[in-house]
Short mmCIF file of C-alpha atoms in Angstrom, two decimals:
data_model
loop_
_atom_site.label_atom_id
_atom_site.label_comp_id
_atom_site.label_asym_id
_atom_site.label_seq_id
_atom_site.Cartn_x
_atom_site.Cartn_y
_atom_site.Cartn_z
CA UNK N 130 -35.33 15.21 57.21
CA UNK N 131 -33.20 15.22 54.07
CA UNK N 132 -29.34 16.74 53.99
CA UNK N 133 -31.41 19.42 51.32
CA UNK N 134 -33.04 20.81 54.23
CA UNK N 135 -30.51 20.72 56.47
CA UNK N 136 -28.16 22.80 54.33
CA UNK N 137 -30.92 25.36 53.81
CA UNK N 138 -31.57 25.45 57.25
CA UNK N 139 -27.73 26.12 58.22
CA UNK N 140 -27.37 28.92 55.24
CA UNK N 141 -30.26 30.65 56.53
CA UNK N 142 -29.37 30.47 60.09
CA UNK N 143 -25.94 32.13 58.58
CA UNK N 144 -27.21 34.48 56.38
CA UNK N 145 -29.24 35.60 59.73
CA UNK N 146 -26.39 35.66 62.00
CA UNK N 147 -24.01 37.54 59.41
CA UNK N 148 -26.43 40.12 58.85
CA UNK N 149 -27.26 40.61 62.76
CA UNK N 150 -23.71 41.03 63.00
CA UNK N 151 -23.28 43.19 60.24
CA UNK N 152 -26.58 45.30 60.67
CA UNK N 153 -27.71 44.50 57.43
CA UNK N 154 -32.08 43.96 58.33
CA UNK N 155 -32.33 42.72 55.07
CA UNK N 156 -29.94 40.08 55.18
CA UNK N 157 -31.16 38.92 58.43
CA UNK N 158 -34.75 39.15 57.67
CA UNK N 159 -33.38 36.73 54.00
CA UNK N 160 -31.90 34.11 56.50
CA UNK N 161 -34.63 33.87 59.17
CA UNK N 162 -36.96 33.28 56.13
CA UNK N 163 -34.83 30.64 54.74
CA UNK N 164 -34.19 28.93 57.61
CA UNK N 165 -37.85 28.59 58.33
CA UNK N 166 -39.34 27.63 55.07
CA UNK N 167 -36.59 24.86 55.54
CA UNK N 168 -37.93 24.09 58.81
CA UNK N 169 -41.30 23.90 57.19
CA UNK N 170 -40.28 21.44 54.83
CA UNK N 171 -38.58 19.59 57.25
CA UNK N 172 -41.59 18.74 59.28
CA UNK N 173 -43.70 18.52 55.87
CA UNK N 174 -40.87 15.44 54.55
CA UNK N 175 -41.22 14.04 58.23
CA UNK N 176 -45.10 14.02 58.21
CA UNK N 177 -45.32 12.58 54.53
CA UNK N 178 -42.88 9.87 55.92
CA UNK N 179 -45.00 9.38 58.71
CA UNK N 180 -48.06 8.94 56.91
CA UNK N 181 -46.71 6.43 54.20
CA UNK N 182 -45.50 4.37 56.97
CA UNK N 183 -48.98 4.34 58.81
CA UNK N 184 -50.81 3.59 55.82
CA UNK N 185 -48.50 0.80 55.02
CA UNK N 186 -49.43 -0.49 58.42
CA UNK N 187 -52.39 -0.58 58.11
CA UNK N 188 -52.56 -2.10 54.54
CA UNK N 189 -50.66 -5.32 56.39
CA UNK N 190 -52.82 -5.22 59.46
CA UNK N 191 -55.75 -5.28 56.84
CA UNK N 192 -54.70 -8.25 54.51
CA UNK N 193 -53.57 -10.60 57.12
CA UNK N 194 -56.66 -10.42 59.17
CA UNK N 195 -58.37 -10.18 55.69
CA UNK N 196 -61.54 -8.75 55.34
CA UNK N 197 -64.15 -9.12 58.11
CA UNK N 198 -67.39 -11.32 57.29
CA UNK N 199 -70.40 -9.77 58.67
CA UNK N 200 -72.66 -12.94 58.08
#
């Protein structure tokens, strides 16, 4: 999760809140948008992290066993 997202996700969260409070649809429809696109890619930053890390993993695992001999 990067401090971009974060900040997206807060403003949108506001942006919903202020125009709940306001009765302004539009404004709260804007925010609930923007906070979930940055929810989206939140979890699409924390799966590319994720992956990286597993395939990294595995590219250790791989060259200290080395490759397997089948003969």
């Amino acid at each position: 999760m990067t401090v971009k997202h974060k900040i997206q996700r807060t403003i949108g969260s506001a942006r919903q809140k202020f125009g709940s409070a306001t009765g302004n649809r539009r404004l709260q429809v804007q925010g609930m948008a923007q906070r979930h696109g940055a929810q989206a890619r939140e979890a699409a930053h924390d799966l590319r992290v994720k992956a990286r890390s597993a395939v990294r993993e595995a590219q250790v695992r791989w060259r200290s066993n080395g490759p397997s001999d089948p003969s």
